[in-house]
Short mmCIF file of C-alpha atoms and ligand atoms in Angstrom, two decimals:
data_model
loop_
_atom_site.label_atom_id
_atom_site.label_comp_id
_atom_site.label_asym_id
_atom_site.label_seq_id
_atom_site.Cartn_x
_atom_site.Cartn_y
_atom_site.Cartn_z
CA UNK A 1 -33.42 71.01 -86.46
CA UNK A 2 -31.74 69.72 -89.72
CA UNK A 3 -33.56 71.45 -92.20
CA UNK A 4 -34.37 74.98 -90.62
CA UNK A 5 -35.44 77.29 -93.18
CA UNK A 6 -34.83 74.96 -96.03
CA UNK A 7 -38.25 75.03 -98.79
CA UNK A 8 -39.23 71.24 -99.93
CA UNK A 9 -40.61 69.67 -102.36
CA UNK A 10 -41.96 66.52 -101.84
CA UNK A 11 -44.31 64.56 -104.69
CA UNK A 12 -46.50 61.88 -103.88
CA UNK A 13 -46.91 63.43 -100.14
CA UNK A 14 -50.45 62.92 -99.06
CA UNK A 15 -49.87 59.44 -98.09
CA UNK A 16 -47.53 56.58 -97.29
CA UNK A 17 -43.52 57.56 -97.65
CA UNK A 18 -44.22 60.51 -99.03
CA UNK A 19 -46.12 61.89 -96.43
CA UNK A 20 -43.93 60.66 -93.60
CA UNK A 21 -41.28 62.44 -95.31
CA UNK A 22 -43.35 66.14 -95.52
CA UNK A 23 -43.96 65.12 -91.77
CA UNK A 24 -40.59 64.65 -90.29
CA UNK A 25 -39.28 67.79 -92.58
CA UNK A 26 -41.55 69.79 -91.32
CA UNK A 27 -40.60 69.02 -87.69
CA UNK A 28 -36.97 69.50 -88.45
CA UNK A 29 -37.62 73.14 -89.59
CA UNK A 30 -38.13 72.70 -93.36
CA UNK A 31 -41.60 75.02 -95.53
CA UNK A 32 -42.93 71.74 -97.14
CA UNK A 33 -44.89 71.81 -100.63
CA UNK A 34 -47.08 68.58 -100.41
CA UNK A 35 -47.40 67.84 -104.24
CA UNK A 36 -49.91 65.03 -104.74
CA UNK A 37 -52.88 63.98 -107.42
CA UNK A 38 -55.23 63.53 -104.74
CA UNK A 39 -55.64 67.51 -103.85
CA UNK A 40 -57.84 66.87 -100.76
CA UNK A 41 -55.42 64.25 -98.95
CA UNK A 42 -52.61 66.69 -100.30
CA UNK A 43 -54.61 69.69 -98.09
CA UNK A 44 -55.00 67.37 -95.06
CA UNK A 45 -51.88 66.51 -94.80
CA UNK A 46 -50.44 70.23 -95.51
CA UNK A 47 -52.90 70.96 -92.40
CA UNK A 48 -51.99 67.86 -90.47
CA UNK A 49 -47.90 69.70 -90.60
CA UNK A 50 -49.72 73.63 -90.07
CA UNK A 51 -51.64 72.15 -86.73
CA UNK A 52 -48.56 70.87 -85.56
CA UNK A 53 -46.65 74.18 -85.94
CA UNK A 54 -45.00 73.17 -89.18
CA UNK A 55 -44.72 75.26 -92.33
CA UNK A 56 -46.67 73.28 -95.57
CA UNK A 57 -48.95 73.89 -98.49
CA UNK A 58 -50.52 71.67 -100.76
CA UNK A 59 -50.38 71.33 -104.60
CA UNK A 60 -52.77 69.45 -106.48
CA UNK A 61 -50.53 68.08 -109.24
CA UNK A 62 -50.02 65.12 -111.73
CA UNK A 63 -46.19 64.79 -112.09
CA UNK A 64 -46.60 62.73 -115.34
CA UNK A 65 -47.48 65.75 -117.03
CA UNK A 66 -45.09 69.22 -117.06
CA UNK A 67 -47.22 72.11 -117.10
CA UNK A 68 -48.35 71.02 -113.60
CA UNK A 69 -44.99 70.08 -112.64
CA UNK A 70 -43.80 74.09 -113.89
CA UNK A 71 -47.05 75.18 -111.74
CA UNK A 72 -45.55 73.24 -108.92
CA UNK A 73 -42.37 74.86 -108.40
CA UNK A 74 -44.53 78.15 -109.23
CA UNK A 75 -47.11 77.87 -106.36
CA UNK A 76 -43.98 76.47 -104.22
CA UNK A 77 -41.57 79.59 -105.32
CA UNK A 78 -44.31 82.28 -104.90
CA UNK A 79 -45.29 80.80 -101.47
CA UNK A 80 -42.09 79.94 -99.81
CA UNK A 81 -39.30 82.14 -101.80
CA UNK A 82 -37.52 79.34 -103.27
CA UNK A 83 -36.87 75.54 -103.74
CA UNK A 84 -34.01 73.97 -101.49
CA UNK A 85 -34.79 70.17 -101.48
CA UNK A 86 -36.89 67.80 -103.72
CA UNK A 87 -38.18 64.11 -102.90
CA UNK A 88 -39.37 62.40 -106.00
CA UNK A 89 -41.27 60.03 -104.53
CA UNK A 90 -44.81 59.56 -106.35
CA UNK A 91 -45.15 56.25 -107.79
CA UNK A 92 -47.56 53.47 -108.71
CA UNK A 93 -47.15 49.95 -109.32
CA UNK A 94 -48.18 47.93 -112.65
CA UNK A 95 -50.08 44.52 -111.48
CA UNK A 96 -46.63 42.69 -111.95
CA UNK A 97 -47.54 42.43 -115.70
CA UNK A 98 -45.03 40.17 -117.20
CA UNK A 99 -43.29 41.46 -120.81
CA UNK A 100 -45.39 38.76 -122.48
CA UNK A 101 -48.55 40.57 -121.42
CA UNK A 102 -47.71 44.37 -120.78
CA UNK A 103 -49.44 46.59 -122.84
CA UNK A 104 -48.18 49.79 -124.71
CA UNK A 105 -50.70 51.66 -122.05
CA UNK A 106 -49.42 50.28 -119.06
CA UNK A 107 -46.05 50.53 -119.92
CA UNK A 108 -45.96 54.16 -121.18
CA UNK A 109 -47.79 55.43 -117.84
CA UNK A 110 -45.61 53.25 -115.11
CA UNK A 111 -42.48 54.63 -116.89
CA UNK A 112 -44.26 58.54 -116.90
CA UNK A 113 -45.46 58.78 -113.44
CA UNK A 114 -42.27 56.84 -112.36
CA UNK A 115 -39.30 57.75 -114.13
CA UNK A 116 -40.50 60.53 -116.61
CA UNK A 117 -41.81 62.75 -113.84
CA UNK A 118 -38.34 62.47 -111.88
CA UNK A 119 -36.39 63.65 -115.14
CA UNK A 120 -39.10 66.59 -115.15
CA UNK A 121 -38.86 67.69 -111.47
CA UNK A 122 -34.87 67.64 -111.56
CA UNK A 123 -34.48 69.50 -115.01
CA UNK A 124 -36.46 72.38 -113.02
CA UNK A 125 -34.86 71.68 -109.60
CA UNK A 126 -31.73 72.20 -110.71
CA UNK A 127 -32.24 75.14 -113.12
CA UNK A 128 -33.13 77.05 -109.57
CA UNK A 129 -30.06 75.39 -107.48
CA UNK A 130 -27.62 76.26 -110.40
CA UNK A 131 -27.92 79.78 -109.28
CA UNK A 132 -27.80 79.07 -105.83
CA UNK A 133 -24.98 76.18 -106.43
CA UNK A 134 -27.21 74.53 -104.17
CA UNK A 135 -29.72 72.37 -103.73
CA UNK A 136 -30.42 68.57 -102.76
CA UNK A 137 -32.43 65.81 -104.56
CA UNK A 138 -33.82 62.37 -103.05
CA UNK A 139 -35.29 59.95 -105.06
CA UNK A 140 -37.19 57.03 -104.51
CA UNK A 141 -36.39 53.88 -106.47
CA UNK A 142 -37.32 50.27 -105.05
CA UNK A 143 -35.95 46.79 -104.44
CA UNK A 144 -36.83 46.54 -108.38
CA UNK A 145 -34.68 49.00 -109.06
CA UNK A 146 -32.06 46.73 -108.28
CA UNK A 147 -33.65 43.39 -108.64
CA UNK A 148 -35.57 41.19 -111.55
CA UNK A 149 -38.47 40.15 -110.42
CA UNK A 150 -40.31 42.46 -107.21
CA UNK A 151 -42.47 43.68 -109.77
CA UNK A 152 -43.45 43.16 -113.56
CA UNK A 153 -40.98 44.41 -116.34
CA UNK A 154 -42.77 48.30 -116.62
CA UNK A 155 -42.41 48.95 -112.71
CA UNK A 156 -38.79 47.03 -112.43
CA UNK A 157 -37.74 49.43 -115.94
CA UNK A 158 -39.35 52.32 -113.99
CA UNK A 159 -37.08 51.79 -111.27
CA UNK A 160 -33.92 50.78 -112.54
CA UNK A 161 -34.31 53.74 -114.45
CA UNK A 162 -34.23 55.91 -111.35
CA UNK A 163 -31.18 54.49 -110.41
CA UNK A 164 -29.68 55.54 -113.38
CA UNK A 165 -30.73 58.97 -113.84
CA UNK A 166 -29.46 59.49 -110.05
CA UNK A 167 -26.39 58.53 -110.79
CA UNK A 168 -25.68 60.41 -113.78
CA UNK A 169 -27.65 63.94 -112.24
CA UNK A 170 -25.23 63.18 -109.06
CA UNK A 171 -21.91 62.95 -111.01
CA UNK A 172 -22.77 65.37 -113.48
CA UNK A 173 -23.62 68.15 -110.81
CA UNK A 174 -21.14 67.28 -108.53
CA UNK A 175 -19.16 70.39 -108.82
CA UNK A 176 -22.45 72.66 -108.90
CA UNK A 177 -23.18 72.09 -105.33
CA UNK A 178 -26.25 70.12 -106.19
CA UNK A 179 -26.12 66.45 -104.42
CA UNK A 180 -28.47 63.48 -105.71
CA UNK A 181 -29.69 60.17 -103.89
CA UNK A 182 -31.99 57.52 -104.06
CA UNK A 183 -33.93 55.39 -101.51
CA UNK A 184 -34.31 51.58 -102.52
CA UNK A 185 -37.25 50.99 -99.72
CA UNK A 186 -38.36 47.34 -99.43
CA UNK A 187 -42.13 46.18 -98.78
CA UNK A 188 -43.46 49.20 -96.70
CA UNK A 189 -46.32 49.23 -95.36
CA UNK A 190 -48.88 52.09 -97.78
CA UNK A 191 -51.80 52.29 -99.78
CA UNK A 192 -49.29 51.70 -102.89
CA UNK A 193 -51.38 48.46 -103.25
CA UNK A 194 -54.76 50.26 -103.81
CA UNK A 195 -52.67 50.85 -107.82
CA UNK A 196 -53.05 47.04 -108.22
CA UNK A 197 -56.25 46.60 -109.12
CA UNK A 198 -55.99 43.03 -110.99
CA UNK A 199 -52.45 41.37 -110.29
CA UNK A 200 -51.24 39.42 -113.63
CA UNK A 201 -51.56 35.62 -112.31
CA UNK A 202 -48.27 34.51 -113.73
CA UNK A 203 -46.48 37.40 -112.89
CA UNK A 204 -47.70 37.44 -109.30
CA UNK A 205 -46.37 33.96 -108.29
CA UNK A 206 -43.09 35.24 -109.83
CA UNK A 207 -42.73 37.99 -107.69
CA UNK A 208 -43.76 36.18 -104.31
CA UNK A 209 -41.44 33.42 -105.30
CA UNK A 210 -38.91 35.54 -103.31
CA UNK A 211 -41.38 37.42 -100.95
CA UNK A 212 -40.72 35.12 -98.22
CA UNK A 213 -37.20 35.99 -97.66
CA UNK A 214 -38.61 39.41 -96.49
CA UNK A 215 -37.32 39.45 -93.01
CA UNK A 216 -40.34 41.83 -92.15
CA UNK A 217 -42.55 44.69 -93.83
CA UNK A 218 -41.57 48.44 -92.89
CA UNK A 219 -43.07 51.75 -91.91
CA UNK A 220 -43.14 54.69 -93.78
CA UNK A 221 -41.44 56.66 -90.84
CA UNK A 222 -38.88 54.19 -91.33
CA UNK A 223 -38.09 55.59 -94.61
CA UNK A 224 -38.45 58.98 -93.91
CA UNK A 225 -35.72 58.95 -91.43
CA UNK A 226 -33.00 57.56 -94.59
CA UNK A 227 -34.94 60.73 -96.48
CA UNK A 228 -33.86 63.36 -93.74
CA UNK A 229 -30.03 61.92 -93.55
CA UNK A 230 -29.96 62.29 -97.51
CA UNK A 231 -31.58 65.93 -97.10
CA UNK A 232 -28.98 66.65 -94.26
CA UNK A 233 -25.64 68.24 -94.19
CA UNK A 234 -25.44 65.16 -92.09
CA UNK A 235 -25.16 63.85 -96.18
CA UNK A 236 -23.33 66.64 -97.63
CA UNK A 237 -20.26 64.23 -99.24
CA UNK A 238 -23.11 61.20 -99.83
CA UNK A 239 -23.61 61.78 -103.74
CA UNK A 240 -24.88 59.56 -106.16
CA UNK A 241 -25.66 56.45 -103.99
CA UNK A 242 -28.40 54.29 -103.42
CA UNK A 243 -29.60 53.08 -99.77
CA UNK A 244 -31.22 50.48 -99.18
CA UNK A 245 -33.91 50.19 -96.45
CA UNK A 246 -35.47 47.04 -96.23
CA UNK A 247 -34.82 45.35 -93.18
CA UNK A 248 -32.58 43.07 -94.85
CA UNK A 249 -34.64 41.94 -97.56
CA UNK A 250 -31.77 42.41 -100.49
CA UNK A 251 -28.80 40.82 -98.60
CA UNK A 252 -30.55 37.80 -99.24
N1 NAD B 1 -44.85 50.57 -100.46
C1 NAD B 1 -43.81 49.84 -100.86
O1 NAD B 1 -43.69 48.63 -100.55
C2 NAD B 1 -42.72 50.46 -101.71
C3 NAD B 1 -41.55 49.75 -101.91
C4 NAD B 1 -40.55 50.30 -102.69
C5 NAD B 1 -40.72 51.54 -103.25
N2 NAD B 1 -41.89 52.22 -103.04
C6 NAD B 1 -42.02 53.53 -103.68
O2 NAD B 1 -42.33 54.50 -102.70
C7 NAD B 1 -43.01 55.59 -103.34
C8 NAD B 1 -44.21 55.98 -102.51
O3 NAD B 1 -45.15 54.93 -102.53
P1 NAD B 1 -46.07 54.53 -101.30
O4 NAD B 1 -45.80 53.10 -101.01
O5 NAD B 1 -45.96 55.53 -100.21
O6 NAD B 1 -47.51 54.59 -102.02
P2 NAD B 1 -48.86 55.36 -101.69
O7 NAD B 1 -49.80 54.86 -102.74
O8 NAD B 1 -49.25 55.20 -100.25
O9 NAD B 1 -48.51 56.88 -101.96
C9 NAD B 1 -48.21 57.35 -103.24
C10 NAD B 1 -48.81 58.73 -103.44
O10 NAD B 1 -48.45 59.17 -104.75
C11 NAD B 1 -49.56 59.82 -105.32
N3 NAD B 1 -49.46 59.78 -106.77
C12 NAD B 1 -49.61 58.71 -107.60
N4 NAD B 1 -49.49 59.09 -108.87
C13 NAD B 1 -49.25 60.42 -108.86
C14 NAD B 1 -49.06 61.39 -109.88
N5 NAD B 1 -49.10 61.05 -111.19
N6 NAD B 1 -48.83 62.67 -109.53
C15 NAD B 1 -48.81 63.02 -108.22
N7 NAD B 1 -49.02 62.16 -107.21
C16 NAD B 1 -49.23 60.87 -107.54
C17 NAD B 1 -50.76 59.05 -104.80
O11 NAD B 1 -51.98 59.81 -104.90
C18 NAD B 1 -50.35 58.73 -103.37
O12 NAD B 1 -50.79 59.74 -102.48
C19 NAD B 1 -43.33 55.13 -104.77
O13 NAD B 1 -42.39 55.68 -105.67
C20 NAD B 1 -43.16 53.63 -104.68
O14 NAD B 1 -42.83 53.08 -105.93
C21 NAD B 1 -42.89 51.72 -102.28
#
């Protein structure tokens, strides 16, 4: 058991990485808070973990806005004592709308649920783990957090973003005990696509120009296994990286 008595959070949880992730933590020992905006997948996947003998609850929350993020860590805290790990990991994608074409709307919610929301859980995270000068942080960025075109410009500034605040949080909090990671999955196999609801023409056949050097799609498990390394003492002097998963895909 790597995580044995260790309290996560993990956003975005009631389906795809996310919820592989509250899985396999909860089998390695760790009280899981399943944080999602869809409150009755969030419950059947808390119950999924309890039925299993795992430890979880679920929070209905929206992690682009922070008096549901503070309730978060407030159900999590009153439930399970404390907060040990978080997984920022709720995202949506933005119909690979081009600059030319992205809207002030679009834009402003990619960058919230995607980059805004990971500023908000860490600023809280690590107010608990500076008094316990401890506490670990995995986030989940994307091939377009470290490439051009896998999405259109909101998603790809989303994620690049994430890369950057990891960095800095890792550095910064180095000495504090606190350790911060990202995840740069490639095409996984989720419901992520059900966010795309009308892909922007031009911007699509940009984006697929390079889709076929994808040596193959991956599973969700297949991420959550980089997630429980990162969570690990397995990870304890990994700080402030990036790992790739993507069977490949970015050593093209
Ligand atoms: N699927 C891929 O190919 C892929 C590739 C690279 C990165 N990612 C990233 O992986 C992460 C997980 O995506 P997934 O593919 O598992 O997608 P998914 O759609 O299967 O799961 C995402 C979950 O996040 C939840 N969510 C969305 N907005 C939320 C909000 N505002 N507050 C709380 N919960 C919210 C959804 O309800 C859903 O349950 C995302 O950050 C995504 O950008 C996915």
């Amino acid at each position: 058991m790597k995580l044995e008595g260790k309290v996560a959070i993990v956003t975005g949880a009631a389906s795809g990485v996310g919820k592989s992730i509250a899985k396999l933590y909860a089998d390695e020992g760790a009280k899981v808070v399943i944080c999602d905006l869809n409150g009755d997948a969030a419950s059947s996947a808390a119950d999924e973990i309890t039925q299993a003998g795992g430890q979880a609850i679920a929070v209905e929350a929206n992690v682009s806005k922070e008096e549901e993020i503070q309730s978060l860590f407030e159900q999590g805290i009153k439930h399970f004592g404390t907060v040990d790990i978080i997984v920022n990991n709720a995202g949506i994608m933005d119909n690979f709308v081009p600059v030319g074409e992205i809207t002030d709307e679009l834009w402003d919610r990619v960058i919230s649920v995607n980059l805004t929301s990971q500023m908000r859980m860490m600023r809280t995270a690590v107010s608990i783990f500076l008094e316990k000068q401890s506490g670990v942080i995995v986030n989940i960025t994307s091939a377009a957090g470290l490439f051009g075109s896998r999405a259109g410009v909101a998603y790809t500034a989303s994620k690049h973003g994430v890369v950057g605040i990891t960095k800095n949080v890792a550095f910064q909090y180095a000495e504090k005990g606190i350790r911060c990671n990202a995840i740069a999955p490639g095409g996984i196999n989720t419901n992520i696509g059900s966010t795309m609801n009308a892909p922007d023409p031009f911007g699509m056949e940009r984006v697929m120009s390079g889709a076929n050097n994808n040596p193959r799609n991956g599973d969700p498990e297949e991420i959550a296994t980089v997630a429980l390394f990162l969570a690990s003492d397995d990870a304890k002097y990994v700080n402030g990286t990036v790992i790739t998963a993507d069977g490949g895909w970015m050593a093209y």
